[in-house]
Every structure is written in structure tokens, then in C-alpha cells.
PDB file of C-alpha atoms in Angstrom:
ATOM      1  CA  MET A   1      35.723  33.466 213.523  1.00 49.00           C
ATOM      2  CA  GLU A   2      35.010  36.413 211.245  1.00 53.00           C
ATOM      3  CA  THR A   3      33.573  39.518 212.898  1.00 56.00           C
ATOM      4  CA  MET A   4      30.987  41.914 211.529  1.00 55.00           C
ATOM      5  CA  THR A   5      33.607  44.666 211.327  1.00 66.00           C
ATOM      6  CA  ASP A   6      35.583  42.719 208.766  1.00 84.00           C
ATOM      7  CA  SER A   7      35.525  44.902 205.635  1.00 86.00           C
ATOM      8  CA  THR A   8      34.679  41.978 203.348  1.00 88.00           C
ATOM      9  CA  ALA A   9      31.666  41.025 205.442  1.00 88.00           C
ATOM     10  CA  VAL A  10      30.479  44.633 205.614  1.00 90.00           C
ATOM     11  CA  ALA A  11      30.841  44.995 201.858  1.00 90.00           C
ATOM     12  CA  GLU A  12      28.844  41.802 201.297  1.00 91.00           C
ATOM     13  CA  ILE A  13      26.101  42.873 203.713  1.00 91.00           C
ATOM     14  CA  THR A  14      25.966  46.289 202.056  1.00 91.00           C
ATOM     15  CA  ALA A  15      25.546  44.766 198.609  1.00 92.00           C
ATOM     16  CA  HIS A  16      22.761  42.465 199.821  1.00 91.00           C
ATOM     17  CA  PHE A  17      21.027  45.281 201.668  1.00 91.00           C
ATOM     18  CA  GLN A  18      21.154  47.574 198.638  1.00 91.00           C
ATOM     19  CA  ALA A  19      19.740  44.823 196.429  1.00 90.00           C
ATOM     20  CA  LEU A  20      16.957  44.102 198.925  1.00 90.00           C
ATOM     21  CA  SER A  21      16.218  47.819 199.396  1.00 89.00           C
ATOM     22  CA  SER A  22      15.610  48.224 195.677  1.00 87.00           C
ATOM     23  CA  PHE A  23      12.581  45.935 196.103  1.00 88.00           C
ATOM     24  CA  VAL A  24      11.570  46.572 199.722  1.00 91.00           C
ATOM     25  CA  PRO A  25      12.035  49.997 201.345  1.00 89.00           C
ATOM     26  CA  LEU A  26      13.614  49.125 204.697  1.00 89.00           C
ATOM     27  CA  ARG A  27      13.940  52.627 206.076  1.00 91.00           C
ATOM     28  CA  PRO A  28      11.791  55.038 208.045  1.00 93.00           C
ATOM     29  CA  ILE A  29       8.868  56.334 205.986  1.00 95.00           C
ATOM     30  CA  ARG A  30       9.069  60.114 205.745  1.00 95.00           C
ATOM     31  CA  ASP A  31       6.490  61.088 203.135  1.00 96.00           C
ATOM     32  CA  ALA A  32       3.437  59.931 201.197  1.00 95.00           C
ATOM     33  CA  ALA A  33       5.511  58.584 198.304  1.00 95.00           C
ATOM     34  CA  GLY A  34       7.597  56.468 200.672  1.00 95.00           C
ATOM     35  CA  TYR A  35       4.402  55.265 202.321  1.00 96.00           C
ATOM     36  CA  GLU A  36       2.876  54.219 199.003  1.00 96.00           C
ATOM     37  CA  ALA A  37       6.082  52.400 198.020  1.00 95.00           C
ATOM     38  CA  ALA A  38       6.164  50.557 201.349  1.00 95.00           C
ATOM     39  CA  VAL A  39       2.503  49.533 201.111  1.00 96.00           C
ATOM     40  CA  ALA A  40       2.994  48.326 197.531  1.00 96.00           C
ATOM     41  CA  SER A  41       6.016  46.251 198.606  1.00 95.00           C
ATOM     42  CA  LEU A  42       4.103  44.807 201.537  1.00 95.00           C
ATOM     43  CA  ASN A  43       1.212  43.852 199.265  1.00 95.00           C
ATOM     44  CA  ARG A  44       3.591  42.096 196.858  1.00 94.00           C
ATOM     45  CA  LEU A  45       5.104  40.141 199.752  1.00 94.00           C
ATOM     46  CA  LEU A  46       1.673  39.193 201.078  1.00 94.00           C
ATOM     47  CA  ASP A  47       0.535  38.129 197.618  1.00 94.00           C
ATOM     48  CA  ALA A  48       3.611  35.886 197.476  1.00 92.00           C
ATOM     49  CA  GLY A  49       2.505  34.108 200.667  1.00 92.00           C
ATOM     50  CA  ALA A  50       4.808  35.840 203.140  1.00 90.00           C
ATOM     51  CA  ALA A  51       1.942  36.411 205.596  1.00 88.00           C
ATOM     52  CA  SER A  52       2.486  32.873 206.860  1.00 91.00           C
ATOM     53  CA  GLN A  53       4.853  32.743 209.832  1.00 90.00           C
ATOM     54  CA  GLN A  54       6.513  29.726 208.189  1.00 92.00           C
ATOM     55  CA  HIS A  55       7.418  31.723 205.072  1.00 93.00           C
ATOM     56  CA  PRO A  56      11.126  32.647 204.840  1.00 93.00           C
ATOM     57  CA  LEU A  57      10.180  36.330 204.405  1.00 92.00           C
ATOM     58  CA  ALA A  58       7.737  36.501 207.321  1.00 92.00           C
ATOM     59  CA  ASN A  59      10.120  38.609 209.425  1.00 94.00           C
ATOM     60  CA  LEU A  60      10.551  41.001 206.510  1.00 94.00           C
ATOM     61  CA  VAL A  61       6.762  41.387 206.343  1.00 94.00           C
ATOM     62  CA  ASP A  62       6.673  42.076 210.099  1.00 95.00           C
ATOM     63  CA  THR A  63       9.414  44.701 209.813  1.00 94.00           C
ATOM     64  CA  LEU A  64       7.827  46.456 206.849  1.00 95.00           C
ATOM     65  CA  GLY A  65       4.446  46.326 208.586  1.00 95.00           C
ATOM     66  CA  ALA A  66       5.963  47.988 211.662  1.00 95.00           C
ATOM     67  CA  LEU A  67       7.423  50.800 209.540  1.00 96.00           C
ATOM     68  CA  ILE A  68       4.049  51.340 207.867  1.00 96.00           C
ATOM     69  CA  GLY A  69       2.311  51.213 211.260  1.00 95.00           C
ATOM     70  CA  GLU A  70       4.609  53.919 212.662  1.00 95.00           C
ATOM     71  CA  TYR A  71       3.784  56.184 209.733  1.00 96.00           C
ATOM     72  CA  ASP A  72       0.061  55.447 210.082  1.00 94.00           C
ATOM     73  CA  ASP A  73       0.110  56.200 213.808  1.00 93.00           C
ATOM     74  CA  LEU A  74       1.850  59.513 213.219  1.00 94.00           C
ATOM     75  CA  HIS A  75      -0.128  60.699 210.194  1.00 94.00           C
ATOM     76  CA  TYR A  76      -3.506  58.986 210.599  1.00 91.00           C
ATOM     77  CA  PRO A  77      -4.204  58.758 214.323  1.00 89.00           C
ATOM     78  CA  ALA A  78      -7.339  56.825 215.180  1.00 84.00           C
ATOM     79  CA  ASP A  79     -10.196  58.739 216.712  1.00 87.00           C
ATOM     80  CA  PRO A  80     -11.034  57.635 220.233  1.00 89.00           C
ATOM     81  CA  VAL A  81     -13.992  55.266 220.467  1.00 91.00           C
ATOM     82  CA  THR A  82     -16.510  55.732 223.249  1.00 94.00           C
ATOM     83  CA  PRO A  83     -17.596  52.734 225.311  1.00 95.00           C
ATOM     84  CA  VAL A  84     -21.126  53.059 223.903  1.00 95.00           C
ATOM     85  CA  ALA A  85     -19.841  53.178 220.318  1.00 95.00           C
ATOM     86  CA  MET A  86     -17.763  50.052 220.984  1.00 96.00           C
ATOM     87  CA  LEU A  87     -20.760  48.285 222.503  1.00 96.00           C
ATOM     88  CA  ARG A  88     -22.948  49.241 219.526  1.00 96.00           C
ATOM     89  CA  PHE A  89     -20.271  47.996 217.121  1.00 96.00           C
ATOM     90  CA  LEU A  90     -19.948  44.655 218.923  1.00 96.00           C
ATOM     91  CA  MET A  91     -23.722  44.250 219.092  1.00 95.00           C
ATOM     92  CA  GLU A  92     -24.002  44.860 215.348  1.00 96.00           C
ATOM     93  CA  ARG A  93     -21.064  42.589 214.579  1.00 95.00           C
ATOM     94  CA  HIS A  94     -22.624  39.749 216.565  1.00 95.00           C
ATOM     95  CA  GLY A  95     -26.201  40.408 215.462  1.00 95.00           C
ATOM     96  CA  LEU A  96     -27.421  41.228 218.967  1.00 94.00           C
ATOM     97  CA  THR A  97     -30.361  43.262 220.149  1.00 93.00           C
ATOM     98  CA  GLN A  98     -30.719  44.957 223.508  1.00 93.00           C
ATOM     99  CA  ALA A  99     -32.434  41.839 224.815  1.00 92.00           C
ATOM    100  CA  GLY A 100     -29.403  39.767 223.842  1.00 92.00           C
ATOM    101  CA  LEU A 101     -27.121  41.281 226.476  1.00 93.00           C
ATOM    102  CA  PRO A 102     -28.014  39.698 229.818  1.00 92.00           C
ATOM    103  CA  GLU A 103     -24.467  40.540 230.989  1.00 88.00           C
ATOM    104  CA  ILE A 104     -25.562  44.157 231.308  1.00 91.00           C
ATOM    105  CA  GLY A 105     -29.000  43.602 232.765  1.00 91.00           C
ATOM    106  CA  SER A 106     -32.529  44.061 231.531  1.00 92.00           C
ATOM    107  CA  GLN A 107     -33.388  45.470 228.136  1.00 91.00           C
ATOM    108  CA  GLY A 108     -34.237  48.744 229.891  1.00 92.00           C
ATOM    109  CA  VAL A 109     -30.784  48.981 231.468  1.00 94.00           C
ATOM    110  CA  VAL A 110     -29.147  48.259 228.110  1.00 94.00           C
ATOM    111  CA  SER A 111     -31.289  50.975 226.528  1.00 94.00           C
ATOM    112  CA  GLU A 112     -30.246  53.505 229.173  1.00 95.00           C
ATOM    113  CA  ILE A 113     -26.566  52.690 228.574  1.00 96.00           C
ATOM    114  CA  LEU A 114     -26.902  52.924 224.805  1.00 95.00           C
ATOM    115  CA  ASN A 115     -28.721  56.272 225.137  1.00 95.00           C
ATOM    116  CA  GLY A 116     -26.097  57.736 227.484  1.00 93.00           C
ATOM    117  CA  LYS A 117     -28.359  57.869 230.534  1.00 95.00           C
ATOM    118  CA  ARG A 118     -26.254  55.348 232.429  1.00 95.00           C
ATOM    119  CA  GLU A 119     -22.629  54.193 232.305  1.00 95.00           C
ATOM    120  CA  LEU A 120     -21.308  50.654 232.339  1.00 95.00           C
ATOM    121  CA  ASN A 121     -20.151  49.491 235.759  1.00 95.00           C
ATOM    122  CA  VAL A 122     -17.117  47.325 236.502  1.00 95.00           C
ATOM    123  CA  ARG A 123     -19.128  44.091 236.658  1.00 95.00           C
ATOM    124  CA  GLN A 124     -20.766  44.772 233.313  1.00 96.00           C
ATOM    125  CA  ILE A 125     -17.450  45.703 231.706  1.00 96.00           C
ATOM    126  CA  LYS A 126     -15.803  42.489 232.883  1.00 95.00           C
ATOM    127  CA  ALA A 127     -18.737  40.409 231.651  1.00 95.00           C
ATOM    128  CA  LEU A 128     -18.787  42.117 228.237  1.00 96.00           C
ATOM    129  CA  ALA A 129     -15.018  41.769 227.838  1.00 95.00           C
ATOM    130  CA  GLY A 130     -15.324  38.058 228.525  1.00 94.00           C
ATOM    131  CA  ARG A 131     -18.245  37.578 226.181  1.00 94.00           C
ATOM    132  CA  PHE A 132     -16.701  39.439 223.260  1.00 95.00           C
ATOM    133  CA  GLN A 133     -13.111  38.364 223.944  1.00 94.00           C
ATOM    134  CA  VAL A 134     -11.800  41.942 224.074  1.00 94.00           C
ATOM    135  CA  PRO A 135      -9.743  43.820 226.678  1.00 94.00           C
ATOM    136  CA  PRO A 136     -11.909  45.493 229.341  1.00 94.00           C
ATOM    137  CA  GLY A 137     -10.279  48.821 228.454  1.00 93.00           C
ATOM    138  CA  VAL A 138     -12.349  49.086 225.265  1.00 93.00           C
ATOM    139  CA  PHE A 139     -15.364  49.813 227.471  1.00 93.00           C
ATOM    140  CA  VAL A 140     -13.684  52.508 229.567  1.00 90.00           C
TER     141      VAL A 140
END
């Protein structure tokens, strides 16, 4: 059985990798130009249908997405979201009013939470996480 250290195999892998790298940047993203090139390549792959897990290039999409995600996390960190901001977002997304959250309590209790006069308790957090199908940590 041929091993990976065989010079012929390494030469063949190198040629394939260089050819692939001319279309898809499979390396750490170090600057804005590299980021733009990676995003453009990812968009081309997605447009070609590679978002489907059954597509032969799905793992390539995942890898390129991870490289882009690392750059994003380093250069564009997300601002923390307060529990109240998350609750407001979910209410808006689901078209809910204060009266539409019996998990929290009365409309008055919901109002106090939304106005920062009261914090969510553990029971309310668990109920909201279940209702909106999100991790409880988004309300902490």
C-alpha cells in the first residue's frame, strides 16, 4: 500500500491543492482582501448548490465557512445582547405583545421586565427558552 510520504503521491496532492487553491482560498484569512476573496469563493460555491450536505463540495463549503467565521470573530466581534433586548427581538419576530407572554406572568410583570425594573427569574427563563426554542443562556 502506498503511503502519503511517497514523493509521487505528495506531488500529485500538491498539484491538486494548487489547482483548487486558485479557485478557493484554503488558507487562514489574514487581511481584508483575503476575506473578500474567500467570501466571493463561498458565494460561488453556494450558487452552484454546494450548500446541500449531499453536494460533493459540501465539506469544502464548511471548511471555507469556518475560515471566514474565524476572521469574522476576530475582526467583527458581536456586541453582547442583553436579556431584555433578546426578549424584545423574539417578541417582534413572533408578533407578540406583552399580553402574549403568559410564561413570564401578567402584562404588568412583562412591562416591568421590558423596562428594566425587574429581571427574569429561572422559571421564566426556562419557559421562554422552551417557547422560542433557544438556549436558556440567551436570557442571562
